[in-house]
PDB file of C-alpha atoms in Angstrom:
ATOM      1  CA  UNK A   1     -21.913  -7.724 -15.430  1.00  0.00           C
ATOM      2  CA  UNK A   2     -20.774  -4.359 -14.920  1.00  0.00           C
ATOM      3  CA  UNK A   3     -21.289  -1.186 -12.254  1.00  0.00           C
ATOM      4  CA  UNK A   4     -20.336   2.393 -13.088  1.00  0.00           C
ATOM      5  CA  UNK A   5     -21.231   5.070 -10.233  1.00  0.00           C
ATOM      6  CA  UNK A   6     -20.931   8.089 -12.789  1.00  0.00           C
ATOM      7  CA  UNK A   7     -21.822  10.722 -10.522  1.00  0.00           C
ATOM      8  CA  UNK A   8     -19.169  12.461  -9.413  1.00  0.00           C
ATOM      9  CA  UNK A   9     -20.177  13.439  -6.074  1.00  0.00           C
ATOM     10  CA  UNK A  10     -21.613   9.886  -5.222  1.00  0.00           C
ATOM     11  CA  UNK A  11     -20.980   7.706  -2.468  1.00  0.00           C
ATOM     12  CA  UNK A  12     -20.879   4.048  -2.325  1.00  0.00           C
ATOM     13  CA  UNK A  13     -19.970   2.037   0.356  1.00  0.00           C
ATOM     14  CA  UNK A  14     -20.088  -1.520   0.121  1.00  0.00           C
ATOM     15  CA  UNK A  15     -19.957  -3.713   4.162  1.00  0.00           C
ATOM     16  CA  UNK A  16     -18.281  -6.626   3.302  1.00  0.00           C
ATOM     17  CA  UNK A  17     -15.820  -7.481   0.459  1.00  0.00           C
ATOM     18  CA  UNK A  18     -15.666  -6.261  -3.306  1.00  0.00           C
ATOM     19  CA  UNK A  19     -15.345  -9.088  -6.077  1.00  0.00           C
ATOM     20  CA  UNK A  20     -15.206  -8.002  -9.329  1.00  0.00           C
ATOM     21  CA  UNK A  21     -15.368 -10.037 -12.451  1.00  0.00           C
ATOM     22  CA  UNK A  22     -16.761  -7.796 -14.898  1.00  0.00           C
ATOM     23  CA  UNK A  23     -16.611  -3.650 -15.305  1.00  0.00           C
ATOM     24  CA  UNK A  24     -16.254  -1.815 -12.187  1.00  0.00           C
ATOM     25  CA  UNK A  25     -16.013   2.022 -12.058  1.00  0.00           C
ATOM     26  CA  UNK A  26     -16.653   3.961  -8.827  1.00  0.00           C
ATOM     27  CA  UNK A  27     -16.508   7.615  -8.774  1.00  0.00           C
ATOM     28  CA  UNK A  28     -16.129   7.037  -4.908  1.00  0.00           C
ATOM     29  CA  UNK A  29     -16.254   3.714  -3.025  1.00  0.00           C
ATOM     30  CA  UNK A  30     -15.740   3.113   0.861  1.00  0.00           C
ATOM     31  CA  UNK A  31     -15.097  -0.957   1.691  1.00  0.00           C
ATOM     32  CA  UNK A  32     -14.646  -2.773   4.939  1.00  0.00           C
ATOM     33  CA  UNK A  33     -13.818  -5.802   3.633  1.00  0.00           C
ATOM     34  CA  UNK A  34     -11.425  -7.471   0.808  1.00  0.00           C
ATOM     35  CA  UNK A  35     -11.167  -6.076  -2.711  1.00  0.00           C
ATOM     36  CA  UNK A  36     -10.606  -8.620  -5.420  1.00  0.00           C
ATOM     37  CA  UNK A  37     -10.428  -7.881  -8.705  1.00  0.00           C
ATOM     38  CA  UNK A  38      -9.947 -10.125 -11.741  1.00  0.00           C
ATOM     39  CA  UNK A  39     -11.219  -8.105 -14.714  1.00  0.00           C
ATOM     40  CA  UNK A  40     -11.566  -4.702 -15.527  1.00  0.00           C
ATOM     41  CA  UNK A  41     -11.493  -2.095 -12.566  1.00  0.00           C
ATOM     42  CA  UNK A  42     -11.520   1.809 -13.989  1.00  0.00           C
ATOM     43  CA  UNK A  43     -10.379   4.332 -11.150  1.00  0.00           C
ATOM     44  CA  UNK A  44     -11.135   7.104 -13.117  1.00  0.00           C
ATOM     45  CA  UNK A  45     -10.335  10.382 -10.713  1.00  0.00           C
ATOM     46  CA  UNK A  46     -12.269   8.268  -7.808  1.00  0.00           C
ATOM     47  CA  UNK A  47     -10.836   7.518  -4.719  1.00  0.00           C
ATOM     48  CA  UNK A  48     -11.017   3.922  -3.166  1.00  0.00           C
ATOM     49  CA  UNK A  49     -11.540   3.884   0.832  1.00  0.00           C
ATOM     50  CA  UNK A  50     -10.461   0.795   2.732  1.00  0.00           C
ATOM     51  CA  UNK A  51     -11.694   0.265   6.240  1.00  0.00           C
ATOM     52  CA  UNK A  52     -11.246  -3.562   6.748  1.00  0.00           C
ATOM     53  CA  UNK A  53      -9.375  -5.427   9.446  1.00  0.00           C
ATOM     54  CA  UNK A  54      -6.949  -8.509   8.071  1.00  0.00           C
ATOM     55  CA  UNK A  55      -8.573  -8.239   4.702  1.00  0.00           C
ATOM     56  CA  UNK A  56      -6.682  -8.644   0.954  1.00  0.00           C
ATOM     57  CA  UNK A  57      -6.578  -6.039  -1.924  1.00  0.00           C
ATOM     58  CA  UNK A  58      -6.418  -7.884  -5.619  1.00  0.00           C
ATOM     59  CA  UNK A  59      -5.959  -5.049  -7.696  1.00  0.00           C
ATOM     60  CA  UNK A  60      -5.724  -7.375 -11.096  1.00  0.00           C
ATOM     61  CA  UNK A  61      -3.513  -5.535 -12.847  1.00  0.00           C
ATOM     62  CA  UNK A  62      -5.563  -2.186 -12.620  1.00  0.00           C
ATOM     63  CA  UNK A  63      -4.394   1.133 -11.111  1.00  0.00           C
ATOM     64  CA  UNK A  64      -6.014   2.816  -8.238  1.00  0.00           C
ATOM     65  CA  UNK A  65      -6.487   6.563  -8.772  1.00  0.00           C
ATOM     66  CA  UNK A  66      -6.992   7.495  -5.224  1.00  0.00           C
ATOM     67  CA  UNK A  67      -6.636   4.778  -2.466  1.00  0.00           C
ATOM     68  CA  UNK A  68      -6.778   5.503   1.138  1.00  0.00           C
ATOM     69  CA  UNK A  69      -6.409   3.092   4.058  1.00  0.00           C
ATOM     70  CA  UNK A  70      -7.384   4.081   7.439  1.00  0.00           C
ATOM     71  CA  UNK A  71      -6.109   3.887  10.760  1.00  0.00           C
ATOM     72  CA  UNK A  72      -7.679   1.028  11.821  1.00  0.00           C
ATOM     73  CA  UNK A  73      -7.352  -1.320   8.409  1.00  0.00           C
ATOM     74  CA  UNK A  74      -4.942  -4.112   7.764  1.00  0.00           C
ATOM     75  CA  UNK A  75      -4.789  -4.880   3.895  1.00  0.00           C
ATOM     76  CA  UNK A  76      -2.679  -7.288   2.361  1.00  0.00           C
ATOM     77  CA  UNK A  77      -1.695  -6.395  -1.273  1.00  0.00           C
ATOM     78  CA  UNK A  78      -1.574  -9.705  -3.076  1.00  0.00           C
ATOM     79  CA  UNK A  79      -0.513  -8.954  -6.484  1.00  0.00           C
ATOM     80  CA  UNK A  80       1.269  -5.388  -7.550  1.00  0.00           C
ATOM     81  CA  UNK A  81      -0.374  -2.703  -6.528  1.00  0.00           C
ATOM     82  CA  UNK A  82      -0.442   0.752  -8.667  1.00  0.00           C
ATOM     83  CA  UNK A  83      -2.004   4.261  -7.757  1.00  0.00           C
ATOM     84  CA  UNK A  84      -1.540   6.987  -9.563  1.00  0.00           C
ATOM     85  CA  UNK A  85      -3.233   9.761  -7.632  1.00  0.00           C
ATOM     86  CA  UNK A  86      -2.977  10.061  -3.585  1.00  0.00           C
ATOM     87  CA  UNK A  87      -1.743   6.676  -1.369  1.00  0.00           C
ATOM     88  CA  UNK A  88      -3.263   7.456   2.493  1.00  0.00           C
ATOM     89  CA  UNK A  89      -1.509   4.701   4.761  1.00  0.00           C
ATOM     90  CA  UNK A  90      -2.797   5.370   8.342  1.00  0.00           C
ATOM     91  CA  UNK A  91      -3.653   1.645   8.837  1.00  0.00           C
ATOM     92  CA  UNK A  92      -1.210  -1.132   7.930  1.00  0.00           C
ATOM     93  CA  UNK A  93      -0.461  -2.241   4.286  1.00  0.00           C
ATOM     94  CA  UNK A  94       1.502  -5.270   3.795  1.00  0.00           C
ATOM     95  CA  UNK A  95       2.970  -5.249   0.463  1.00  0.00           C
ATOM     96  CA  UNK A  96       3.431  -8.802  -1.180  1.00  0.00           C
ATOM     97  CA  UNK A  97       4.675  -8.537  -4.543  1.00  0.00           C
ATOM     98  CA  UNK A  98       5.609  -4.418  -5.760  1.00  0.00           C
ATOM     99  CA  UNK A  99       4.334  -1.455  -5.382  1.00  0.00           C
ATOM    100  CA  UNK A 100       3.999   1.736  -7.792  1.00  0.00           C
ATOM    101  CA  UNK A 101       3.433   5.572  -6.450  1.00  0.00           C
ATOM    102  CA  UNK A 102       3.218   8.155  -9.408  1.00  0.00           C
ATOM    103  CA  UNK A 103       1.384  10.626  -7.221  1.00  0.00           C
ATOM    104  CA  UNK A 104       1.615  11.694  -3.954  1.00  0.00           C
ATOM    105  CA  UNK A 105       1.727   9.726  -0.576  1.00  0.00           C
ATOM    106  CA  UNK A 106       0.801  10.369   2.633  1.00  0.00           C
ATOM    107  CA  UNK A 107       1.564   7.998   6.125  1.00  0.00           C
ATOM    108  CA  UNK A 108       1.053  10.153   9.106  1.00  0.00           C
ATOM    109  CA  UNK A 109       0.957   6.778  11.570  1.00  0.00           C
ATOM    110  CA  UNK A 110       0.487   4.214   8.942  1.00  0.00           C
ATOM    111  CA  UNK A 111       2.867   1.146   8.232  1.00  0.00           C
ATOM    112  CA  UNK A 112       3.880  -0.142   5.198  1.00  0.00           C
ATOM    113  CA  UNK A 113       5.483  -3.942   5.522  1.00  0.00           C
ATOM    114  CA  UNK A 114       6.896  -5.297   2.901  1.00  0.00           C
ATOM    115  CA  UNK A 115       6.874  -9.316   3.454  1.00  0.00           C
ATOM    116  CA  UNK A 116       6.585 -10.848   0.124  1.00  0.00           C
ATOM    117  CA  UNK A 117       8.245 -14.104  -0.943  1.00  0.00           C
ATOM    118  CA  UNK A 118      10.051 -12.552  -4.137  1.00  0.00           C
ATOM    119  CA  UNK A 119      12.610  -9.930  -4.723  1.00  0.00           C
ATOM    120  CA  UNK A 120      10.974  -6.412  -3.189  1.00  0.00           C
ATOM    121  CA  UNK A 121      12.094  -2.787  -3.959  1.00  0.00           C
ATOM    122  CA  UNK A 122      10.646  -0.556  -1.432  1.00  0.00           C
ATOM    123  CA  UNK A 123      10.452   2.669  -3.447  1.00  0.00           C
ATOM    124  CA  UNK A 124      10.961   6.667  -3.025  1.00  0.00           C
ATOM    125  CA  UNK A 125       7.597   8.078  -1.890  1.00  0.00           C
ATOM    126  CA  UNK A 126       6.766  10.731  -4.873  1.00  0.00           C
ATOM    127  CA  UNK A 127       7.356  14.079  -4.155  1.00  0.00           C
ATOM    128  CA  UNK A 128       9.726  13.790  -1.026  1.00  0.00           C
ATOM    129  CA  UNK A 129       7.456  12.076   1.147  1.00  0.00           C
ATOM    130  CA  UNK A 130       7.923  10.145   3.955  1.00  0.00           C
ATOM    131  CA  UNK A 131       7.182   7.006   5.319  1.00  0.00           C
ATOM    132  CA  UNK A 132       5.907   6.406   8.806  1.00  0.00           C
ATOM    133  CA  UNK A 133       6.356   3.013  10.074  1.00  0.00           C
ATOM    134  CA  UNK A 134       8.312   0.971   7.457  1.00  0.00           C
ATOM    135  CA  UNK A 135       8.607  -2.833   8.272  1.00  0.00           C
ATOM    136  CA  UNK A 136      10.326  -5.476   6.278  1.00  0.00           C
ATOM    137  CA  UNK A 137       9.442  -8.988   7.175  1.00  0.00           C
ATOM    138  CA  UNK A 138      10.447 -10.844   3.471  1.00  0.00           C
ATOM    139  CA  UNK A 139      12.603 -13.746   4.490  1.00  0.00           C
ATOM    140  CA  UNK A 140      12.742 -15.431   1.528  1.00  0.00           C
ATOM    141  CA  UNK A 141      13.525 -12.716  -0.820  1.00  0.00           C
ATOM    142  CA  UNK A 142      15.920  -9.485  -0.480  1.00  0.00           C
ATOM    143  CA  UNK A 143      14.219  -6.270  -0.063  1.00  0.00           C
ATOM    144  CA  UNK A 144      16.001  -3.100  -2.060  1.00  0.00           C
ATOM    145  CA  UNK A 145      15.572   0.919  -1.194  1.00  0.00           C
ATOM    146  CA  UNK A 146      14.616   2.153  -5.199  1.00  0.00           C
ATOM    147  CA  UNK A 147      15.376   5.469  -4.090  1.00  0.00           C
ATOM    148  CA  UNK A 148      16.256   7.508  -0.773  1.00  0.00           C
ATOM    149  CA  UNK A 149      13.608   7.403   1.832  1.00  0.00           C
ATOM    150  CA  UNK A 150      12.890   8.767   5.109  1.00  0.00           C
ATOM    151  CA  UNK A 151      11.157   7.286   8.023  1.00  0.00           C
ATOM    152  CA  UNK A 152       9.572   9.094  10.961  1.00  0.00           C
ATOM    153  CA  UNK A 153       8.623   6.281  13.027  1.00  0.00           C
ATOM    154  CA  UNK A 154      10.330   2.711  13.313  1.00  0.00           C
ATOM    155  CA  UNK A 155      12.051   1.207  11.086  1.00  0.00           C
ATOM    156  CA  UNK A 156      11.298  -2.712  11.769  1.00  0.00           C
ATOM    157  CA  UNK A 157      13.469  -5.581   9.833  1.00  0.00           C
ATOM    158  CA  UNK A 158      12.340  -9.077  11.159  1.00  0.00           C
ATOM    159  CA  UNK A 159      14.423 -11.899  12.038  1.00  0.00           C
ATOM    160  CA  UNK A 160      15.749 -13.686   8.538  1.00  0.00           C
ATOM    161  CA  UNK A 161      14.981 -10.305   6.621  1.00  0.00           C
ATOM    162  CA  UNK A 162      17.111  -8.925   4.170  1.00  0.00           C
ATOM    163  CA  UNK A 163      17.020  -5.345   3.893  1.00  0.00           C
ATOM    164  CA  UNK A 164      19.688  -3.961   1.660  1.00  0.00           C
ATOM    165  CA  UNK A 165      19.809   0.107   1.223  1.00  0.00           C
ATOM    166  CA  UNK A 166      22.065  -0.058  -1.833  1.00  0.00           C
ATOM    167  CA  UNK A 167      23.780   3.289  -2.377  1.00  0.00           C
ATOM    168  CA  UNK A 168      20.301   5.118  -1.139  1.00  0.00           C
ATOM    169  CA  UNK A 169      19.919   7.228   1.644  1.00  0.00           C
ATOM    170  CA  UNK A 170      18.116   6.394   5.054  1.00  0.00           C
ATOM    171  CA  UNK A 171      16.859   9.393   6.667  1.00  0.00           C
ATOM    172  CA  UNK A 172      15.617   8.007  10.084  1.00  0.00           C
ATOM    173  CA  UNK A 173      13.527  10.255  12.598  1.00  0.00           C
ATOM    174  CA  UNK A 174      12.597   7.519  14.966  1.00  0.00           C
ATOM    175  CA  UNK A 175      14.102   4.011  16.169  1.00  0.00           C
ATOM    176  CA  UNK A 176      15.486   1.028  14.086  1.00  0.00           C
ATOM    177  CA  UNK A 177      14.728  -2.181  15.370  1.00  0.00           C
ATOM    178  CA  UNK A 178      16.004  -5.697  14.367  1.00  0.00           C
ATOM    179  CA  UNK A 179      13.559  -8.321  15.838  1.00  0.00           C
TER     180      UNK A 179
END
């Protein structure tokens, strides 16, 4: 099946989790639960809010225009995860494979953990940004700067992580911990 909110000043929130298997195109979507996509998800100039606790986001290979996660969410990126327009991290966003930013990217209190089981490159925010809270809990894998970053808050790397800056530039404004 397929659901297209053309209107480009409508709302939809959905209360639990998003599964899509056919053609889903939001001009604006608010969701408190997981998002799990295995078709064809069109962004389109929308913006995707996420509002769940301990939830997962399945992007399926499609790119988020706009995707915001708020304070209080916890999302779990299973698969690469792509946005084009504006990131928003003021919740928690555990990155578990990669993770594209051609846009721009805000993290006023947010964290962004990168604890995959594969190779990671945490990249340069677009446009100078930085990153708030940046935790890397990958113990299987090393986890790679792609570019210089800067960090206002902690800077977390977990017991058994690999974190390896390469020839990039950490610009800390906080505290480095190693748990």
């Amino acid at each position: 099946g397929s659901f297209t909110n053309a209107a480009t000043s409508a709302n939809f929130t959905i209360g639990g989790g998003v599964t899509n298997s056919g053609v889903f195109s939001p001009a604006t979507v608010s969701i408190s639960g997981s998002f799990s996509n295995s078709a064809t998800f069109t962004a389109g100039a929308g913006t995707v809010t996420l509002k769940g606790a301990n939830s997962s986001l399945t992007s399926g290979g499609s790119s988020f225009n706009n995707l915001t996660i708020i304070s209080s969410a916890i999302y779990s990126a299973l698969d690469s995860l792509s946005v084009s327009g504006a990131l928003g991290v003021e919740g928690t966003l555990k990155v578990k494979n990669g993770i594209t930013m051609s846009g721009t990217f805000t993290s006023t209190a947010g964290v962004m953990e990168f604890s995959g089981t594969a190779v990671q490159t945490v990249p340069q925010p677009p446009g100078g940004a930085s990153y708030h809270d940046l935790h890397i809990e990958n113990t299987i894998a090393v986890v790679s700067l792609g570019g210089d970053i800067t960090v206002f808050g902690v800077i977390s790397i977990g017991i058994s992580a690999n974190f390896n800056a390469q020839a990039y530039t950490v610009n800390l404004i906080g505290n480095w911990t190693n748990d």
